[in-house]
Coordinates of C-alpha atoms and ligand atoms in Angstrom, one line a residue:
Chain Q
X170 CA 0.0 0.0 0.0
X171 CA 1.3 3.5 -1.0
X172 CA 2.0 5.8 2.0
X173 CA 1.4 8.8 -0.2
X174 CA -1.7 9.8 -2.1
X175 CA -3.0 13.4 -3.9
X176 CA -6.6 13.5 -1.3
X177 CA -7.2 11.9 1.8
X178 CA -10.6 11.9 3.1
X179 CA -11.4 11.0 6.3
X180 CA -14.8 10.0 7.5
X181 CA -16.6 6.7 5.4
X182 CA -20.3 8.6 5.4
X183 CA -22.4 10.2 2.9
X184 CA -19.9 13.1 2.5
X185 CA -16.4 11.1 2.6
X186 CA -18.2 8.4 0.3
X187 CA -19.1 11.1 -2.2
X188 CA -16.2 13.3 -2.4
X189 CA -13.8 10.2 -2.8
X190 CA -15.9 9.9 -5.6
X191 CA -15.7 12.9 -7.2
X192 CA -11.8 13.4 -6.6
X193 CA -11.1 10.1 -7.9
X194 CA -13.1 10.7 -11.5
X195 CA -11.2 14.0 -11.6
X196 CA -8.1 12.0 -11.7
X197 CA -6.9 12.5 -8.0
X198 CA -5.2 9.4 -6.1
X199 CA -7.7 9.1 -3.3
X200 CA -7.4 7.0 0.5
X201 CA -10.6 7.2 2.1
X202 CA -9.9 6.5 5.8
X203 CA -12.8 5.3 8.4
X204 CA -13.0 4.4 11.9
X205 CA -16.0 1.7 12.5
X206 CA -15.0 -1.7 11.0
X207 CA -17.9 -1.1 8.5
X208 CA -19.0 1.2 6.2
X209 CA -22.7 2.5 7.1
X210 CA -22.4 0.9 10.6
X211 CA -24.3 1.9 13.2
X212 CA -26.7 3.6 11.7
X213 CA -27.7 6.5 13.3
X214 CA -30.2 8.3 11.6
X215 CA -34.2 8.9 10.4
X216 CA -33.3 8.1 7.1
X217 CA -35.7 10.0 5.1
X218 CA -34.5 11.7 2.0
X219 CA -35.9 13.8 -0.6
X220 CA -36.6 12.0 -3.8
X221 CA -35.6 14.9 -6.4
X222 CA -31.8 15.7 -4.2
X223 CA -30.7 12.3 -4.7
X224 CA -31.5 11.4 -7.9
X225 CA -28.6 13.8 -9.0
X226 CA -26.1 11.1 -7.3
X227 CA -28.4 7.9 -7.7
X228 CA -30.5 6.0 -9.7
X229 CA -33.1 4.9 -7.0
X230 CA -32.6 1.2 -5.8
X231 CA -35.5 -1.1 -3.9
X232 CA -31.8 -2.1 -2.7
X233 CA -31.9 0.5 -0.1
X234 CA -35.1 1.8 -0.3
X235 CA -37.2 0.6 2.3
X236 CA -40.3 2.6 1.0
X237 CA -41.9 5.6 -0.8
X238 CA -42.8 8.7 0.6
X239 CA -45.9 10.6 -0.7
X240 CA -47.7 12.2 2.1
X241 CA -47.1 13.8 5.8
X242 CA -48.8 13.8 9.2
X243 CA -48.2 16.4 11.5
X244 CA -49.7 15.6 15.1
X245 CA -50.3 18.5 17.7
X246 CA -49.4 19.0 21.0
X247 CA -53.0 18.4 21.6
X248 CA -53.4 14.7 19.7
X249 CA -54.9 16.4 16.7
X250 CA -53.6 14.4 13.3
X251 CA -53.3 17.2 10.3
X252 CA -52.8 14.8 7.3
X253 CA -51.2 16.6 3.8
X254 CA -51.2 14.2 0.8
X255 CA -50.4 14.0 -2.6
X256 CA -47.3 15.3 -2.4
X257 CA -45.8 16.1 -5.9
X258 CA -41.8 16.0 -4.8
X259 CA -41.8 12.7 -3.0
X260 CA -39.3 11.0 -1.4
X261 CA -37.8 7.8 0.4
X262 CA -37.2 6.0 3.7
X263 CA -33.7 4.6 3.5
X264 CA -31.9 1.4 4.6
X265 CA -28.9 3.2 5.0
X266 CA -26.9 0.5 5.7
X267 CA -26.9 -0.8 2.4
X268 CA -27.2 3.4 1.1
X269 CA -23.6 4.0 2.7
X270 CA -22.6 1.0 1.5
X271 CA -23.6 1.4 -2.3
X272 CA -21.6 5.1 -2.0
X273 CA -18.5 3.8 -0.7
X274 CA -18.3 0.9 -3.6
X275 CA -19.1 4.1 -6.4
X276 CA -15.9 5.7 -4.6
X277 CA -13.8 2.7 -4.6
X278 CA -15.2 1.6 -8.3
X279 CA -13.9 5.4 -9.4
X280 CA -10.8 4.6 -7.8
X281 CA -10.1 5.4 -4.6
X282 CA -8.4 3.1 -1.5
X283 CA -10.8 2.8 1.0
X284 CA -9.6 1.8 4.7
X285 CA -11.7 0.7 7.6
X286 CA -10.7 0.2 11.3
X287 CA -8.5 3.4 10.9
X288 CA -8.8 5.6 13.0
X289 CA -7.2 9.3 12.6
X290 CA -5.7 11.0 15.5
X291 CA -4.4 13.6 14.3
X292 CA -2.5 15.5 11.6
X293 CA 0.8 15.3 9.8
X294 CA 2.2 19.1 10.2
X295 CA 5.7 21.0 8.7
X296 CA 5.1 24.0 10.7
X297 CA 2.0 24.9 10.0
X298 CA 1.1 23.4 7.0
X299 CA -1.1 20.3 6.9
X300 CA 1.0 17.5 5.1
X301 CA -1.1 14.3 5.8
X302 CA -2.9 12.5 9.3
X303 CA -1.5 10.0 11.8
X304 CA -3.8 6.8 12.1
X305 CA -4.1 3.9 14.4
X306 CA -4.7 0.9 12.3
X307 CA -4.9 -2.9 14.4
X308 CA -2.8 -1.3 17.5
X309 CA -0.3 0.1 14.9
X310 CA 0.7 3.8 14.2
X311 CA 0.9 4.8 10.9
X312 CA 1.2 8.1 9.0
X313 CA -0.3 9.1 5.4
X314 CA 0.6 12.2 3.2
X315 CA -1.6 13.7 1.1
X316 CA -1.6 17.3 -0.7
X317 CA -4.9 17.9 0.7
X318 CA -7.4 16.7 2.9
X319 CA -11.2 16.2 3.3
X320 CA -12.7 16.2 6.7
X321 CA -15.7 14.6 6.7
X322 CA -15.4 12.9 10.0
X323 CA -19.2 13.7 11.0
X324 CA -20.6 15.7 14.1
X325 CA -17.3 15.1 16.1
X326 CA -15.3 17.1 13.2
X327 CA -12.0 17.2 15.4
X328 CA -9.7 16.9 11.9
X329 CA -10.9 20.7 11.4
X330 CA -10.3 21.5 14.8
X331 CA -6.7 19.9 14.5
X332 CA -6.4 22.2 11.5
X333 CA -7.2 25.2 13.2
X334 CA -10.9 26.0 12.0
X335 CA -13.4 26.1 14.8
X336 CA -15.9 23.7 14.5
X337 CA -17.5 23.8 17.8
X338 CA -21.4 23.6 18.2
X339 CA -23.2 25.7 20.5
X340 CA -25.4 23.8 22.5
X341 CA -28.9 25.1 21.7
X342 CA -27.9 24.3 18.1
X343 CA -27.3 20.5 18.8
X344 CA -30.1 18.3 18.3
X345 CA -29.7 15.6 21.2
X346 CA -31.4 12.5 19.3
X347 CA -32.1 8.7 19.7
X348 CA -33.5 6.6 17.4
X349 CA -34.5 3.3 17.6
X350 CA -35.8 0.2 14.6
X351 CA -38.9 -1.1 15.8
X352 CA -41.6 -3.9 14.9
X353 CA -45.2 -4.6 15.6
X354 CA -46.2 -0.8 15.1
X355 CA -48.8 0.5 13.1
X356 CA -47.5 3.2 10.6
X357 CA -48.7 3.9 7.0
X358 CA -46.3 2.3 4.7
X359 CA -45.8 5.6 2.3
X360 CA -46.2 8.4 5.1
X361 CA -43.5 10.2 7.1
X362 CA -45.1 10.8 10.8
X363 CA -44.0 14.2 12.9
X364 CA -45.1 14.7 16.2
X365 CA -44.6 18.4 17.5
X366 CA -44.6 20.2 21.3
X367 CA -42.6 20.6 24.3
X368 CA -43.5 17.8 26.0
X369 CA -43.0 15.3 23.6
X370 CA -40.0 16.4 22.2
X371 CA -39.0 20.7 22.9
X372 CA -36.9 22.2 20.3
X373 CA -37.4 19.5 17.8
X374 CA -39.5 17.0 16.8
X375 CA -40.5 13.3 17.0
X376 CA -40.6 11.2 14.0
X377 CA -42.5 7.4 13.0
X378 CA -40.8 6.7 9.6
X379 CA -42.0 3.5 7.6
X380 CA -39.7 0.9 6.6
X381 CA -42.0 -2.1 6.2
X382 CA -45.0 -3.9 7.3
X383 CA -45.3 -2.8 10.8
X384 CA -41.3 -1.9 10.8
X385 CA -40.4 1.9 11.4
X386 CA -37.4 3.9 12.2
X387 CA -38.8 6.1 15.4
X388 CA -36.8 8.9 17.2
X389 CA -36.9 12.5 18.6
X390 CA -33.9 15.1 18.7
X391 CA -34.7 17.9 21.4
X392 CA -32.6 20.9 21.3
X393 CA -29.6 21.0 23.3
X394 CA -30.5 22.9 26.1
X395 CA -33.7 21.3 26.7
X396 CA -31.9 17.6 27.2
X397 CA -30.3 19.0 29.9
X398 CA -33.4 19.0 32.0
X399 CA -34.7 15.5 30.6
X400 CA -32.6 13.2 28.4
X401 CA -33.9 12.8 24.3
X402 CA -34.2 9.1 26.2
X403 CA -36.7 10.2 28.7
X404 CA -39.1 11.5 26.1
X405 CA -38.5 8.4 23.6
X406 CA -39.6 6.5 26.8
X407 CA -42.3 8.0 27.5
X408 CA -43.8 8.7 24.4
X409 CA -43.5 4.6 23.4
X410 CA -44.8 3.5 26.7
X411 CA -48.1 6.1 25.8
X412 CA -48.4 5.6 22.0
X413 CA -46.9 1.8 21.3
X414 CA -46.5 -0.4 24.4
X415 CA -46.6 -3.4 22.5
X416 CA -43.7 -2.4 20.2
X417 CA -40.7 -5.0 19.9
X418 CA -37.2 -2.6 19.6
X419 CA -34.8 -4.4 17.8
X420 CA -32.0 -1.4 17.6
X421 CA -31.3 1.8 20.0
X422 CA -28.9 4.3 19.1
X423 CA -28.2 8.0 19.9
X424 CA -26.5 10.8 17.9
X425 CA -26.2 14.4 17.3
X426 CA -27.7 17.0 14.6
X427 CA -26.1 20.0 14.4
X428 CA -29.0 22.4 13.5
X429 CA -26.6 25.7 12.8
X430 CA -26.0 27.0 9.9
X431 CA -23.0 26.1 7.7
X432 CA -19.5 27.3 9.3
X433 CA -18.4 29.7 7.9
X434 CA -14.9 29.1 7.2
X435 CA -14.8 25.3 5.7
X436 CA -11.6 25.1 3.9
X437 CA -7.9 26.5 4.9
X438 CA -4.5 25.7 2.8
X439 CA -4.6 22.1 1.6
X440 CA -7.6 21.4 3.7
X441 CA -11.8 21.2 3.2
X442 CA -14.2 20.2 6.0
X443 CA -17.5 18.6 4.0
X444 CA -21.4 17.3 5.5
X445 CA -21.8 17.4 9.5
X446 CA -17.9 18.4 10.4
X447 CA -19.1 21.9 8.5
X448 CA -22.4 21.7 10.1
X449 CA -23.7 21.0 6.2
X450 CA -27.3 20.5 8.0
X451 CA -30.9 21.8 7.0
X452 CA -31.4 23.5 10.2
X453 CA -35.5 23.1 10.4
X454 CA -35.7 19.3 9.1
X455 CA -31.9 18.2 10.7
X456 CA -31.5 16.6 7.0
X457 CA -28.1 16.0 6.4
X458 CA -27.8 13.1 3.8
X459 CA -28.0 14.7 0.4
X460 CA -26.5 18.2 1.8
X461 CA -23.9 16.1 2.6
X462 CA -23.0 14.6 -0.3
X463 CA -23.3 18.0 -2.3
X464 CA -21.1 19.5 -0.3
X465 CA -18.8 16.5 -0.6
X466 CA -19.4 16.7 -4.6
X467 CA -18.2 20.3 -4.5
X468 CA -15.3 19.5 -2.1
X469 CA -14.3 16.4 -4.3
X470 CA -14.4 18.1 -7.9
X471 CA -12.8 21.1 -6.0
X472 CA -9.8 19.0 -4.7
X473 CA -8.9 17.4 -8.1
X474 CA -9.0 20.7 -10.0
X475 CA -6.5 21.9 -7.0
X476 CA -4.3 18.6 -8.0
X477 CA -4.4 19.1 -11.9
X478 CA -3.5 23.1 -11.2
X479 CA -0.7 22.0 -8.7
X480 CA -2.4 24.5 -6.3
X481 CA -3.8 23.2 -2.8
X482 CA -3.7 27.1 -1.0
X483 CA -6.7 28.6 0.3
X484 CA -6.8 31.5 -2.4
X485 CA -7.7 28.0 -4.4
X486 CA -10.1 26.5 -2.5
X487 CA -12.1 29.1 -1.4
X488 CA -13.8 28.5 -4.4
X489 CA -15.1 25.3 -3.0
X490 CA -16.9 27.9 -0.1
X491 CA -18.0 29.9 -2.4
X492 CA -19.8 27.1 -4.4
X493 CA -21.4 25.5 -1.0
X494 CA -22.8 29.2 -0.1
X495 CA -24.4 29.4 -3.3
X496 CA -25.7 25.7 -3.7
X497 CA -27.3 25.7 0.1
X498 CA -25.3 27.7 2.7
X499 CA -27.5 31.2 1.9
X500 CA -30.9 29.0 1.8
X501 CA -29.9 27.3 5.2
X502 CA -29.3 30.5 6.9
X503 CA -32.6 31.6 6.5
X504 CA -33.8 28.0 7.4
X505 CA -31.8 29.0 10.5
X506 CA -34.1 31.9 10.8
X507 CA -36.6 30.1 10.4
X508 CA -35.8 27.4 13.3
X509 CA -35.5 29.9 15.5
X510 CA -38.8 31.3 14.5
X511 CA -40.9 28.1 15.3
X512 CA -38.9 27.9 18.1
X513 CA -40.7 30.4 19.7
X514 CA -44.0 29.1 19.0
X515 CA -46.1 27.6 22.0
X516 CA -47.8 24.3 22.4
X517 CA -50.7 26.7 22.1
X518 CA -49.7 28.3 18.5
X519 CA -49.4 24.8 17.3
X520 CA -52.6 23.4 18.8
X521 CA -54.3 26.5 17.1
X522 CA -52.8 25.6 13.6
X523 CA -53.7 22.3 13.1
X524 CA -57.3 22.8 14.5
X525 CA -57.6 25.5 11.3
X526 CA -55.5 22.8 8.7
X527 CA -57.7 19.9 9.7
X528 CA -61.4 22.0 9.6
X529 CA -59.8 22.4 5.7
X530 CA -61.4 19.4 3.4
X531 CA -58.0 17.6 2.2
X532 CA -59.0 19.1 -1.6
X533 CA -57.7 22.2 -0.2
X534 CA -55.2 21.4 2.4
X535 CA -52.4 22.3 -0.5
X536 CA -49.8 23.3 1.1
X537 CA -49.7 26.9 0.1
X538 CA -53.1 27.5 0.5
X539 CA -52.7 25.5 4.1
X540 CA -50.3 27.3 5.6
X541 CA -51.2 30.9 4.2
X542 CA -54.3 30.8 6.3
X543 CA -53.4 29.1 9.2
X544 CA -50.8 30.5 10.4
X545 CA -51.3 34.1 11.3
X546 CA -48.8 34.7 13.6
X547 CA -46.2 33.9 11.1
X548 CA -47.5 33.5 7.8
X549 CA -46.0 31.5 5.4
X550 CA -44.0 30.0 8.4
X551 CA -45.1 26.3 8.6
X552 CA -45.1 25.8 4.9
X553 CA -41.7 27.0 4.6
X554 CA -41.0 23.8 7.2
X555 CA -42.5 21.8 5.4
X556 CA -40.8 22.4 2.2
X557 CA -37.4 22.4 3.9
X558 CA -38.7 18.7 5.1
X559 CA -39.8 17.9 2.0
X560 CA -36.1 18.8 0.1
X561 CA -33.7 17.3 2.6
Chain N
X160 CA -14.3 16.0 37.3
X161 CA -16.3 14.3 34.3
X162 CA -16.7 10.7 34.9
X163 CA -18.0 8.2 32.3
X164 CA -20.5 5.0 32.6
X165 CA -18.8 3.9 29.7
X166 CA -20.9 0.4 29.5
X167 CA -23.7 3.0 28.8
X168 CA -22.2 4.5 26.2
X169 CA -23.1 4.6 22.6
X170 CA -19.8 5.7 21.2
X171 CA -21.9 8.4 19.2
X172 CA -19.5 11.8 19.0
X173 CA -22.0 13.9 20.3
X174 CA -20.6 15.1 23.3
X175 CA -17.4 15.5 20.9
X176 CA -19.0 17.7 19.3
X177 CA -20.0 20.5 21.9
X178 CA -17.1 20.1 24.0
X179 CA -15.2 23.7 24.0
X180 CA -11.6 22.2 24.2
X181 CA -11.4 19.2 22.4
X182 CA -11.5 17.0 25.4
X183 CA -13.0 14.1 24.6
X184 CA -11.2 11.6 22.5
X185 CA -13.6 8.5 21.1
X186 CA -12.9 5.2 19.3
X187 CA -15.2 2.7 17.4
X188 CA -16.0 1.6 21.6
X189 CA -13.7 3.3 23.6
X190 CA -14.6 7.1 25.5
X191 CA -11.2 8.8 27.2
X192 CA -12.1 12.6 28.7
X193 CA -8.4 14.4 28.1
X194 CA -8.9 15.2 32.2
X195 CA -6.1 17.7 31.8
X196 CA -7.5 19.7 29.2
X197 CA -11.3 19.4 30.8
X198 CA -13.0 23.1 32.1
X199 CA -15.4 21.3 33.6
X200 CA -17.7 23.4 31.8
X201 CA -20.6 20.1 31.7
X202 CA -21.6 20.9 28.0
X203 CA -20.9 17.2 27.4
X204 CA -23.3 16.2 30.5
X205 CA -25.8 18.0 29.3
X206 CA -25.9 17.0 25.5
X207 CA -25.7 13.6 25.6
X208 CA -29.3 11.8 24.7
X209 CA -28.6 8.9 27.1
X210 CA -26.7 10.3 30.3
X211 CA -23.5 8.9 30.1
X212 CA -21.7 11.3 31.7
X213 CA -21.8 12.5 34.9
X214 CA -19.7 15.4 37.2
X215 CA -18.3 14.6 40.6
X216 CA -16.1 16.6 42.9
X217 CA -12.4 15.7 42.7
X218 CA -12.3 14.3 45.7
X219 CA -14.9 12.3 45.4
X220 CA -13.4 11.1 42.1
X221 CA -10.0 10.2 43.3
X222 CA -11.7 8.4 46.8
Ligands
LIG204 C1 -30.7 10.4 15.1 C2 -30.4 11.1 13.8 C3 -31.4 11.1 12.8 C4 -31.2 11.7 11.5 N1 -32.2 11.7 10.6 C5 -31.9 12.2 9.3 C6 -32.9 12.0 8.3 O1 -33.9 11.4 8.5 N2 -32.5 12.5 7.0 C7 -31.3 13.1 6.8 O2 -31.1 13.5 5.6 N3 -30.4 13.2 7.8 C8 -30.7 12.8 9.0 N4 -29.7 12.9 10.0 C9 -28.4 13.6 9.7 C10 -27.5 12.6 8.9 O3 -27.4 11.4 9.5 C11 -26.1 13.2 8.8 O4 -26.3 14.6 8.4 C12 -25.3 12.5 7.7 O5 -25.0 11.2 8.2 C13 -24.0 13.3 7.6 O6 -23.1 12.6 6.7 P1 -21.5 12.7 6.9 O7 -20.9 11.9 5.9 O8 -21.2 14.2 7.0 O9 -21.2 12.2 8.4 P2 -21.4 10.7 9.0 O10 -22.4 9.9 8.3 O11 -21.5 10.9 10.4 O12 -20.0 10.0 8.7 C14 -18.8 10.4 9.3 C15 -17.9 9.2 9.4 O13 -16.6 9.6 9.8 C16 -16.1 8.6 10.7 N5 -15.1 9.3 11.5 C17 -15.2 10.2 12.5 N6 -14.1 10.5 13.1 C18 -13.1 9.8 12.5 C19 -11.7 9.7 12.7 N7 -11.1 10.4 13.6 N8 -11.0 8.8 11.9 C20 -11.7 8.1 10.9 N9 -13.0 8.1 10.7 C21 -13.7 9.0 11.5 C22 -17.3 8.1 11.5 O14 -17.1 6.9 12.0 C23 -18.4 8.2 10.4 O15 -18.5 7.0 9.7 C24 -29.9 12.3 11.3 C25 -28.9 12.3 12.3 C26 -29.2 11.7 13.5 C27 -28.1 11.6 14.5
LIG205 S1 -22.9 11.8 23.9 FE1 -23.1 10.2 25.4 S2 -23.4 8.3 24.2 FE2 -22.6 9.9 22.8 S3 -20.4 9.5 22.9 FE3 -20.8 11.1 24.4 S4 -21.1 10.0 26.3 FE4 -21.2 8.5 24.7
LIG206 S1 -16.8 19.3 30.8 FE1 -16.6 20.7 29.1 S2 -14.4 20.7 28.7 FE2 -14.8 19.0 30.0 S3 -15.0 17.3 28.6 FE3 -17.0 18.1 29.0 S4 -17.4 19.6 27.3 FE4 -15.2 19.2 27.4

């Protein structure tokens, strides 16, 4: 194995996967380093996904679709079930442990080396110039050089750090979540379920996602601040206990969304940070997988025009920021705006809403129409969350 | 002092994430908190979804 490669990208998710990708097609010698022993392992997620983003990277498998979106429910604080079908941009329930898997083989069919059980801890330095990253692979040190590097090591995003970019998380802008696979449930098989209000989950929301017959992906992210009064497990507890008693768990795992907005420095000399290490998160749905993998597109096709030019500076790949802020960064920031707007609303606000939605007849619950009416305190407000739910 | 249950924990970066000092250094199933470079600041208690970590006086700690 070589000990010197153009790109090294470290982190095996949605973001690595994709830019190893796109810097091996440009002609880059790529190593794609990850942790876990396996690619897409544990999966730690909701797994829904816009139909319309992905279909830019992929043609749509039954693979590692578990099944098709076309309609939402939004329950209230209150109980009340607001039901919007028909939707025209649709979109899918993942499995994502074959999804990661299936990205990974497109990088390493383009090209690029792919090593799991290696774990990065820390950076290869002359000065203060990044020249590569120390690994531990099987109780063994080793060192890799690269011209540039990718961080796409997820929510922990310490490569940055290492690099000198802050990429910190302010509490309130971490989602706390847990999500668990569960069977014997009753969920529609082609509708995504949110339920909204502080007390089942405060500063986020709680979702039923269908994978199957009687199979969904459940889980709740509450904002960070609020977790520290009562756990994102409390409220998963308690809201199973009310709603499925009967419910047979067959996975539990925990994570973090970081509901920011993009950081706004995500690239330094011969360095790019890419998906959750640049907080590359919708900020109202905490959708992550396709803005992920654009930014790990533009990252990618960014680094192997910086090989080709012999040019891995900043002045170069500042263009790669540039390209993000256009693409999504701008639209997140006001998604940001947004968040912080439905924050505010009370259990009250949100009761209020659905009773107008639901006394609609479901002819004219579009969502326009919908959300114009019933939401005066802040018009327009609830159908801009849905759309940013409906393009994750 | 941070402490860890670490046979509760799900190894998910979280905490990572939040903490202000880079403190917390995480394996495929392995938590260390960098004690030495720790503020005790308790972002990390109060992020993660499954209360894995926990602060205690020193003393008690080193009792
Ligand atoms: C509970 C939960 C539910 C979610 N639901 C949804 C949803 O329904 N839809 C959606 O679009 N998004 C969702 N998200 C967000 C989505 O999962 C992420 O945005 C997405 O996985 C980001 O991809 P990534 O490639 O940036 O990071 P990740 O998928 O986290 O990949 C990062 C990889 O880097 C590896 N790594 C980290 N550090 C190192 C190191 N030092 N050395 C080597 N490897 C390292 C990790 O092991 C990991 O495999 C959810 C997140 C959570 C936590
Ligand atoms: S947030 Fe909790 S579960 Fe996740 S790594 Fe930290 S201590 Fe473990
Ligand atoms: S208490 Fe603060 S400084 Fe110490 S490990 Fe936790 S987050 Fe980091």
């Amino acid at each position: 194995m070589k000990d010197e490669y153009d790109l090294i990208v470290v982190g095996g998710g949605p973001a690595g996967s994709t830019a190893a990708k796109f810097a091996a097609e440009g002609g880059a010698s790529v190593l794609m380093l990850e942790k876990d022993r396996d690619i897409g392992m544990p999966v730690r997620c909701g797994e829904a996904v816009g139909a319309e983003g992905l279909a830019r990277f992929i043609e749509p498998n039954d693979k590692w679709i578990a099944s098709k979106i076309n309609s939402f429910r939004l329950v209230s604080p209150a109980g009340l079930s607001v039901d919007i079908e028909g939707l025209s941009d649709g979109g899918y329930v993942l499995d994502r442990r074959i999804f990661d898997y299936e990205l990974a083989l497109m990088a390493g069919n383009a090209g690029a080396t792919i090593m799991t059980k290696a774990y990065v801890y820390d950076l290869v330095k002359e000065g203060d110039s990044v020249k590569g990253v120390k690994i531990k692979y099987l109780n063994e040190k080793v060192e890799f050089r690269s011209k540039i590097i990718i961080a796409a090591d997820g929510v922990e995003s310490r490569v940055g750090r290492w690099a000198g970019l802050k990429t910190t998380i302010k509490l309130k802008d971490m989602e706390s979540a847990i999500q668990i696979s569960v069977g014997n449930v009753d969920c529609k098989p082609n509708r995504l379920d949110f339920y909204l209000g502080s007390e089942v989950a405060p500063g986020g929301y709680l979702w039923v996602f269908p994978k199957g017959d009687k199979y969904a992906n459940i889980g709740l992210g509450v904002a960070g601040n609020h977790n520290k009064s009562k756990s994102a497990r409390k409220y998963l507890d308690n809201f199973m206990e009310k709603n499925y008693p009967e419910a047979s768990i067959l996975t539990t795992v925990v994570g973090g969304v970081p509901c920011a907005h993009t950081l706004p420095k995500i690239a330094a000399d011969n360095i790019m940070l890419a998906g959750d290490a640049a907080h590359m998160v919708n900020p109202v749905s905490g959708g992550g997988i396709v803005s992920g993998m654009q930014g790990g597109r533009l990252a990618g096709t960014r680094a192997a025009e910086a090989i080709r030019a012999g040019d891995y500076s900043y002045k170069f790949l500042t263009k790669y920021e540039k390209q993000w802020h256009k693409l999504l960064g701008k639209s997140y920031e006001r998604m940001y705006k947004i968040k912080s707007a439905v924050g505010k609303l009370t259990d009250d606000d949100l009761n209020r809403t659905a009773e107008i939605i639901s006394s609609l007849p479901q002819s004219k619950r579009t969502l326009g129409r919908v959300f114009k009416t019933a939401l005066m305190k802040h018009p327009k407000l609830l159908f801009d969350v849905v759309r940013a739910f409906a393009s994750v | 002092m941070i402490i860890v249950e670490e046979n509760k924990c799900d190894f998910c970066g979280t905490c990572v994430a939040v903490c202000p000092v880079d403190a917390i250094e995480l394996f495929e199933a392995q938590i260390d908190i960098l004690h030495d470079r720790c503020i005790d600041c308790d972002l990390c208690v109060w992020i993660c979804p499954i209360e894995v970590l926990h602060t205690v006086e020193k003393e008690m700690a080193s009792a």
